[in-house]
CSV table of C-alpha atoms in Angstrom, one decimal:
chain,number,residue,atom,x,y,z
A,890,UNK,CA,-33.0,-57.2,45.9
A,891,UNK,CA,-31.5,-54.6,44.0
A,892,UNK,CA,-28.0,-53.4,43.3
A,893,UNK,CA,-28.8,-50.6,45.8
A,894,UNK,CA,-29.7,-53.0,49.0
A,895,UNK,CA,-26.7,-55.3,48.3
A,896,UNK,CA,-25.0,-52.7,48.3
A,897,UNK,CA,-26.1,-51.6,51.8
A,898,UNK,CA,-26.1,-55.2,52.8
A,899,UNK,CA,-22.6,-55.6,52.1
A,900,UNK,CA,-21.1,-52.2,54.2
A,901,UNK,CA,-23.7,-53.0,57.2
A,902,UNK,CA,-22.0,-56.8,57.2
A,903,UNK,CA,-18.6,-54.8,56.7
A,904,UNK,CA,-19.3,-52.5,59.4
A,905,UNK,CA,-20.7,-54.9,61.8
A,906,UNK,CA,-17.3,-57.1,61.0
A,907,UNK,CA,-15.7,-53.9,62.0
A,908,UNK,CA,-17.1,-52.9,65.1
A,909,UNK,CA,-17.0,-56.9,66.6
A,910,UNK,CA,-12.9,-56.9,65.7
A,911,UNK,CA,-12.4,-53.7,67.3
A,912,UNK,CA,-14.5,-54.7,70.2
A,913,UNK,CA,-12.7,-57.7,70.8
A,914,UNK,CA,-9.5,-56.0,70.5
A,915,UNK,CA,-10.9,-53.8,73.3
A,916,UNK,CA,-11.5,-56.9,75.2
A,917,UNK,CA,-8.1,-58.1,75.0
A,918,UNK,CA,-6.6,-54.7,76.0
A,919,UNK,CA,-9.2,-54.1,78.8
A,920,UNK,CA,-7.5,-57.8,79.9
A,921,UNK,CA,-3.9,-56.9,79.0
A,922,UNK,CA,-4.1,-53.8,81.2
A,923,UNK,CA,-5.8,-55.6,84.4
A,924,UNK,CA,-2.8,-57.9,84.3
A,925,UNK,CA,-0.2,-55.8,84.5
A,926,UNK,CA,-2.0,-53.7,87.3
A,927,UNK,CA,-2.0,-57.1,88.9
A,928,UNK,CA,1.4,-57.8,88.2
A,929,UNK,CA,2.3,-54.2,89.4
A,930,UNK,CA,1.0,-54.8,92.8
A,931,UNK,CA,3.0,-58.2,93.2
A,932,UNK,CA,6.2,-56.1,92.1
A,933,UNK,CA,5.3,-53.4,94.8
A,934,UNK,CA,5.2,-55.8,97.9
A,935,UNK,CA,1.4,-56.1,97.5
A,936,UNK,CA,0.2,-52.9,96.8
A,937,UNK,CA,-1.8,-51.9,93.6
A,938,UNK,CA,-0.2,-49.3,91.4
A,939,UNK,CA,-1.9,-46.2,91.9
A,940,UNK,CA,-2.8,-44.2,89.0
A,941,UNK,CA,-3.7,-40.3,89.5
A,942,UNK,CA,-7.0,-39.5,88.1
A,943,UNK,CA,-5.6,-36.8,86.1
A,944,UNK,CA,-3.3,-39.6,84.3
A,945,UNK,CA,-6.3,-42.1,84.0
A,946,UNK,CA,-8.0,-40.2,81.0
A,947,UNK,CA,-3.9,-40.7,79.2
A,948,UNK,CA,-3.7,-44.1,79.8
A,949,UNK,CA,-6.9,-44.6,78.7
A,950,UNK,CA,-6.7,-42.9,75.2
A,951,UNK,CA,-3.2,-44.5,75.4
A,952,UNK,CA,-5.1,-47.8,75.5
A,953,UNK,CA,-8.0,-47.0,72.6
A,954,UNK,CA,-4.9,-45.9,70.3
A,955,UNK,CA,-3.0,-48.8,70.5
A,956,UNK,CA,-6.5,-50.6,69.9
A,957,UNK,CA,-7.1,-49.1,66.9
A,958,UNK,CA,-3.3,-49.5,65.6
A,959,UNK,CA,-3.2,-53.4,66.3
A,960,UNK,CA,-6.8,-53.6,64.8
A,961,UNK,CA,-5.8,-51.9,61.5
A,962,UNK,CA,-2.5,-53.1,61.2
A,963,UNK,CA,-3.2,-56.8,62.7
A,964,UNK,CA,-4.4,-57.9,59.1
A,965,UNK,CA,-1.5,-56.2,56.8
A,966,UNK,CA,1.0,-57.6,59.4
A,967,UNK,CA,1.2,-61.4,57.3
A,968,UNK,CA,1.4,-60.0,53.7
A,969,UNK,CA,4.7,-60.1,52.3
A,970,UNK,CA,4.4,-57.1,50.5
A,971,UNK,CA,3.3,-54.9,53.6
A,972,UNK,CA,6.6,-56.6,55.4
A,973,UNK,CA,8.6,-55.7,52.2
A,974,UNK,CA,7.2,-51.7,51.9
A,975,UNK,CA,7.9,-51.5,55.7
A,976,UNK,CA,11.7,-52.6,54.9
A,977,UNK,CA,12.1,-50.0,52.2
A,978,UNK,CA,10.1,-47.3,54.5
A,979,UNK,CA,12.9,-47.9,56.8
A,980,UNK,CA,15.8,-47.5,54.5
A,981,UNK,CA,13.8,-44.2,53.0
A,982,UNK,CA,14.2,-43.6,56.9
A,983,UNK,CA,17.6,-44.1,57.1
A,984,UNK,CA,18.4,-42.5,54.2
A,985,UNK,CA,17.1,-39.2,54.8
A,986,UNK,CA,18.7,-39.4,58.2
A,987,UNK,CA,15.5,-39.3,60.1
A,988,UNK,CA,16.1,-42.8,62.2
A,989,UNK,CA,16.9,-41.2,65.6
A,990,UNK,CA,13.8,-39.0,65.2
A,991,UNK,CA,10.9,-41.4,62.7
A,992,UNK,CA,10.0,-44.5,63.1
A,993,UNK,CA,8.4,-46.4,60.2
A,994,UNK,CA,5.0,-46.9,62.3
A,995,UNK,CA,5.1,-43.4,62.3
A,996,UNK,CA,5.4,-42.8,58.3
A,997,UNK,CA,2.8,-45.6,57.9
A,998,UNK,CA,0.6,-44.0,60.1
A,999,UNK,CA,1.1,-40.8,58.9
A,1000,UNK,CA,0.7,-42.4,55.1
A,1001,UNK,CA,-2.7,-43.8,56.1
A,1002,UNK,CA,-4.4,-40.2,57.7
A,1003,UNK,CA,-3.2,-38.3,55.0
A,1004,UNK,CA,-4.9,-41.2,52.7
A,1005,UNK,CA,-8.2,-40.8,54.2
A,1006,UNK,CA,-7.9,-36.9,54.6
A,1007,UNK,CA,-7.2,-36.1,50.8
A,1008,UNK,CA,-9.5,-39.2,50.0
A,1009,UNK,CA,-12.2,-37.0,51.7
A,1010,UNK,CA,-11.7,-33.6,50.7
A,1011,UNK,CA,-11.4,-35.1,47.0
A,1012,UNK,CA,-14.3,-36.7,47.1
A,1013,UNK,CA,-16.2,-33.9,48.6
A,1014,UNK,CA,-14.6,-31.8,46.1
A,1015,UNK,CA,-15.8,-34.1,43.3
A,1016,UNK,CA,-19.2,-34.6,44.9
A,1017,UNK,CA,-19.6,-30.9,43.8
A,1018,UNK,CA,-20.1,-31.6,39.9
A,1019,UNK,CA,-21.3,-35.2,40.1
A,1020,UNK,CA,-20.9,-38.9,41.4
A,1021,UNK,CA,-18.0,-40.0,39.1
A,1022,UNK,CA,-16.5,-37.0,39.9
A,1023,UNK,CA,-16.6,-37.5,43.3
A,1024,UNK,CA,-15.2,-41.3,42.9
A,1025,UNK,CA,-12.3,-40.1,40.4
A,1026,UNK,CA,-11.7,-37.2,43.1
A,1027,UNK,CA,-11.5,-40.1,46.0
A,1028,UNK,CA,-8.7,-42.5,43.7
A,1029,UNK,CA,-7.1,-39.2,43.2
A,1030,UNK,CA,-7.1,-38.1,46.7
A,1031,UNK,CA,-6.4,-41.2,47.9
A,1032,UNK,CA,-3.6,-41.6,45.9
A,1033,UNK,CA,-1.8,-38.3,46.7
A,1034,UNK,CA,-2.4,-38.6,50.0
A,1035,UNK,CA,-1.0,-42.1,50.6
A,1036,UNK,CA,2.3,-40.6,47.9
A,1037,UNK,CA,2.9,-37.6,49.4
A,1038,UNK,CA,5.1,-38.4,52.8
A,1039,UNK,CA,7.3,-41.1,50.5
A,1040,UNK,CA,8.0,-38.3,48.4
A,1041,UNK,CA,9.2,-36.1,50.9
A,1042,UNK,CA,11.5,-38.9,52.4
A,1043,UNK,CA,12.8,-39.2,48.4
A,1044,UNK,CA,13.9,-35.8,48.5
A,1045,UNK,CA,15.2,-35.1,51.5
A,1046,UNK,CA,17.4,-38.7,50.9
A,1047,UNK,CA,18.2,-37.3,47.4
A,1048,UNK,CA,19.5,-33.9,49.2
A,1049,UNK,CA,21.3,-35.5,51.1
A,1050,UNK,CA,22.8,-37.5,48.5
A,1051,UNK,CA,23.7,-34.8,46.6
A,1052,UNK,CA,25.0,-33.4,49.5
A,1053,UNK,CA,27.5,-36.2,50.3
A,1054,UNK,CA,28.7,-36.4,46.5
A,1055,UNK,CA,30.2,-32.5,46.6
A,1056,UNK,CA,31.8,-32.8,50.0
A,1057,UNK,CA,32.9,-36.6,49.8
A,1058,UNK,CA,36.2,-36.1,48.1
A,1059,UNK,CA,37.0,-33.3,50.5
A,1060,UNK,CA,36.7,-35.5,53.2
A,1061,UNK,CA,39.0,-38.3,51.0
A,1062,UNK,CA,41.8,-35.3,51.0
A,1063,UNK,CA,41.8,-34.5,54.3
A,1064,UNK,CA,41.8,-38.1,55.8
A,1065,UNK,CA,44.6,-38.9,53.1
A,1066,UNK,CA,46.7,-35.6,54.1
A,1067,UNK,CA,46.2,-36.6,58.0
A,1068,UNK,CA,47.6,-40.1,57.7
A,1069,UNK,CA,50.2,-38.7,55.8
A,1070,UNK,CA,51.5,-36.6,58.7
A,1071,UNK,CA,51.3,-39.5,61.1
A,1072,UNK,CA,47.7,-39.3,62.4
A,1073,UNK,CA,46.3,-42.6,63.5
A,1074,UNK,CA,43.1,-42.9,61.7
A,1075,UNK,CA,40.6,-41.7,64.1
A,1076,UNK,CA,42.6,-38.6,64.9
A,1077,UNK,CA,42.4,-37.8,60.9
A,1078,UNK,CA,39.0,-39.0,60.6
A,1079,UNK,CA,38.0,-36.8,63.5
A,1080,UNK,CA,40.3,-33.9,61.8
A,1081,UNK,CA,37.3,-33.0,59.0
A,1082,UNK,CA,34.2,-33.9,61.6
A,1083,UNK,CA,35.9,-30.9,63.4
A,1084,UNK,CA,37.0,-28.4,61.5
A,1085,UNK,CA,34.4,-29.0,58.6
A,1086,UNK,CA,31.6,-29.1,60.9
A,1087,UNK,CA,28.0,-27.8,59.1
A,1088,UNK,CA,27.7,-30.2,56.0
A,1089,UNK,CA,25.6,-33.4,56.7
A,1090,UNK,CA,29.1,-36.0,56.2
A,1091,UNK,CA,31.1,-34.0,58.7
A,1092,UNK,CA,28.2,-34.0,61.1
A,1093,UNK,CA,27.3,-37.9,60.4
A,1094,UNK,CA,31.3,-38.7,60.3
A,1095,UNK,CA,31.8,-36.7,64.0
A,1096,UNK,CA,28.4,-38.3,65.2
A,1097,UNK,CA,30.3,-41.5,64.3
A,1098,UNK,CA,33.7,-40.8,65.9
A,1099,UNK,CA,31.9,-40.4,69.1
A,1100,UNK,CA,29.8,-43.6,69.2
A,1101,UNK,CA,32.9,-45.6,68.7
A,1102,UNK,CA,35.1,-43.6,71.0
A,1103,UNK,CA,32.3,-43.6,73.8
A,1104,UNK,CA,32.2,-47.3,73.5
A,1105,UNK,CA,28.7,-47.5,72.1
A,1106,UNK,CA,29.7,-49.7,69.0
A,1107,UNK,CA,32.8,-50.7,67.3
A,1108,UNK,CA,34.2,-48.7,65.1
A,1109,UNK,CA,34.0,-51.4,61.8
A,1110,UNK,CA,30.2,-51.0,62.8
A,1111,UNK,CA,30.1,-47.4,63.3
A,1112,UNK,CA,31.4,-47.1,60.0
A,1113,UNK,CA,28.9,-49.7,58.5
A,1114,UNK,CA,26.2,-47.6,60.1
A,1115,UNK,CA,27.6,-44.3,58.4
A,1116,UNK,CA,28.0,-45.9,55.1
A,1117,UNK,CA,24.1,-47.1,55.5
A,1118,UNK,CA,23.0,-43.8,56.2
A,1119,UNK,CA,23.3,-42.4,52.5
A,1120,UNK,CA,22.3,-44.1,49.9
A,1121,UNK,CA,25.1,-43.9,48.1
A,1122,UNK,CA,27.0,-47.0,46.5
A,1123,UNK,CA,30.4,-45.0,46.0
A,1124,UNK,CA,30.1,-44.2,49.4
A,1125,UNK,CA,29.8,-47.6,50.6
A,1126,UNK,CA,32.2,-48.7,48.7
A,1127,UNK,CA,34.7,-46.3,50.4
A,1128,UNK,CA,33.6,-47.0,53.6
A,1129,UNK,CA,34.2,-50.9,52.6
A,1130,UNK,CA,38.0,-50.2,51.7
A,1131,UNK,CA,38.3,-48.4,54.9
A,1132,UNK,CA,37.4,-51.5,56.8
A,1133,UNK,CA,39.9,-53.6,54.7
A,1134,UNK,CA,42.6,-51.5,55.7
A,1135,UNK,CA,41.6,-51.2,59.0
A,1136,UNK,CA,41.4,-54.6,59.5
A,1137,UNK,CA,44.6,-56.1,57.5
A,1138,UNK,CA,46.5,-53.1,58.4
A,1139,UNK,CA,47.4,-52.4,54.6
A,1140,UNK,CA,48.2,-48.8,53.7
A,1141,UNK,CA,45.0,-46.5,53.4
A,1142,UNK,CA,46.1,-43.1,52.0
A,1143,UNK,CA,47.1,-43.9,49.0
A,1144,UNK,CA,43.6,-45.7,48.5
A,1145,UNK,CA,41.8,-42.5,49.8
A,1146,UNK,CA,43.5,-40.2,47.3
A,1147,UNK,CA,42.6,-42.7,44.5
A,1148,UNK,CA,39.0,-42.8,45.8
A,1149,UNK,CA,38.9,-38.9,46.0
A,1150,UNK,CA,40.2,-38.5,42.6
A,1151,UNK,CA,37.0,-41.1,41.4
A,1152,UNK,CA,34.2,-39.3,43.6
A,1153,UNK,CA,35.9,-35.9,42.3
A,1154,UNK,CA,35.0,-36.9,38.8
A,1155,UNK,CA,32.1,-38.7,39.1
A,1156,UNK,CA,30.6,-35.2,40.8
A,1157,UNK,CA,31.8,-33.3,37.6
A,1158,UNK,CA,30.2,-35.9,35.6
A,1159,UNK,CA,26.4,-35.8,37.0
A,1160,UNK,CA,26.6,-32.1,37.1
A,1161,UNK,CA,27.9,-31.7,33.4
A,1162,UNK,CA,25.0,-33.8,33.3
A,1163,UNK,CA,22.4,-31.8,34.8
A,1164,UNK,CA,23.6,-29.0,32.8
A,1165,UNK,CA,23.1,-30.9,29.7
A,1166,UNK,CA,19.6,-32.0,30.7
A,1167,UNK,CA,18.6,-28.3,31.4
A,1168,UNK,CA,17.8,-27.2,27.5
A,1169,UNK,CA,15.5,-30.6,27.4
A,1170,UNK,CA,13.8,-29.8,30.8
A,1171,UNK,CA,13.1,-25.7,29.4
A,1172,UNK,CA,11.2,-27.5,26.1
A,1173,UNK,CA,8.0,-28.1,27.9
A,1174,UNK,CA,7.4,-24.6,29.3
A,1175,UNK,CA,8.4,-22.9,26.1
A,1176,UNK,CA,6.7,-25.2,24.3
A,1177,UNK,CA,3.3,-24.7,26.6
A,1178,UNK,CA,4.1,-21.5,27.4
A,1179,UNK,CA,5.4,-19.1,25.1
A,1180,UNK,CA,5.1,-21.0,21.7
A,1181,UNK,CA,1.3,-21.0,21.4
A,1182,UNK,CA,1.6,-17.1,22.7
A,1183,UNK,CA,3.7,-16.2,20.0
A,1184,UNK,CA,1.8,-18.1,17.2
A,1185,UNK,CA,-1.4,-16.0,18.5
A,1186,UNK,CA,1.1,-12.9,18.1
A,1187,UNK,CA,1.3,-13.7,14.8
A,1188,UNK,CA,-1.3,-15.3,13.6
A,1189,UNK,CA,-4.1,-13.6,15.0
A,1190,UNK,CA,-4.1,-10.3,12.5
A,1191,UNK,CA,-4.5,-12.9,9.7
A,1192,UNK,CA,-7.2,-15.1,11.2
A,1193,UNK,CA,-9.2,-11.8,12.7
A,1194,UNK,CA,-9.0,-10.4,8.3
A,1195,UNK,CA,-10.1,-14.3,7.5
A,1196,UNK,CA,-12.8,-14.3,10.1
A,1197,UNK,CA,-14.4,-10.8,8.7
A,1198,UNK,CA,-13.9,-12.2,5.1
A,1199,UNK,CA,-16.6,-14.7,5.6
């Protein structure tokens, strides 16, 4: 046999493989979904649970989706490292401030289409000029595709991290000018939610207020959750002496001006920083850019006169 037939050997045994796992996936679903029919009519007194016919073609996708998901996913599900990227998909999650709206299945599954679109289109692209083409074109593809949604979770978290950073010691000030008057703490930690609202820390900080003042967590956790959702350590940090005081019933506005005064000048710091990067960063255009169209300016006359020399 040549390399040719092995080569079809191998993908027939692969898809047969395949097509018997998914089957008996189907199998088990088919089974899973007879049960709870059954265990629907002994909940209704003996009745079946009647499903409209409109609503039969729904659960029945329903059914081959979930198939599918628990067939792909079913192998990955044991690796450490698939248990370890879910974990930091869900802090990207977290951090961009997406967890009441994506789930990490979601990203994954949104990761793994996006994977096999570009993987396609690049190696259909690449198919155009020649077979390694078309195999560098699918890595490429493949690649992109399977980057592209963590990279817009790491920007939206880093916009919202920059975000935090110029409104953080703003927040400081006002909660230290509020206990200052005599405001308990929620009242001056409810003070900027209110009257700053529009920046993503007054909205998280007011979304917070009301979980613990509706009873839906305590507030120590509340705040845990709101230092969680930025990834900032600062932030955390201030969110940590919060609790302390909260809890020993030590002093906290002295702290929070102290902690403004840091956050204040750490901001000033990265963007002195970003200044300073920003004659670095223009190197590579004018170096690209304008550099070889200003040595053509110049030197063209002379190499035109040495061209007609010879």
């Amino acid at each position: 046999m040549d390399g040719l037939q092995w080569v079809e050997l191998v993908g027939a045994c692969l898809a047969a493989g395949g097509l018997g796992w998914f089957g008996a996936r189907w199998v088990l679903a088919t089974l899973q979904l007879r049960e709870r029919k059954k265990r629907s009519a002994e909940l209704y007194g003996g009745e079946p649970f009647k499903v409209e016919e409109t609503d039969q073609g729904w659960l029945w996708t329903l059914m081959v989706t979930q198939s599918l998901h628990a067939t792909l996913r079913l192998p990955f599900q044991r690796l450490a490292w698939f248990q370890s990227y879910e974990q930091k998909v869900a802090e990207r999650i977290q951090a961009a401030g997406l967890s009441a709206r994506v789930r990490t299945v979601g990203v994954l599954r949104t990761q793994a289409l996006m994977g096999l679109s570009a993987l396609a289109i690049g190696a259909a692209l690449g198919a155009c000029f020649s077979g390694e083409a078309a195999m560098l074109g699918a890595v490429a593809g493949l690649g992109l595709g399977l980057w592209w949604p963590w990279r817009a979770l790491e920007h939206r978290a880093k916009l919202r991290l920059m975000e935090l950073e110029r409104h953080l010691p703003e927040m400081l000030d006002v909660l230290a000018l509020g206990l200052r008057s005599g405001m308990t703490f929620d009242r001056a930690f409810g003070l900027y939610g209110r009257h700053f609202a529009g920046n993503v820390l007054a909205d998280s900080a007011q979304a917070a207020e009301r979980s613990w003042e509706w009873g839906l967590t305590t507030r120590e956790e509340g705040l845990k959750e709101l230092a969680a959702s930025f990834s900032s350590p600062l932030f955390r940090r201030v969110i940590d002496t919060m609790i302390r005081s909260l809890r020993y019933g030590t002093s906290m506005a002295v702290s929070m001006e102290e902690a403004a005064a840091e956050c204040r000048a750490r901001y000033r710091a990265v963007r002195e920083e970003a200044v300073a990067k920003t004659p670095v960063k223009m190197m590579l255009p004018t170096g690209v850019l304008i550099l070889p169209a200003m040595l053509l300016l110049v030197l063209g006359p002379v190499l035109l006169e040495l061209m007609e020399g010879f």
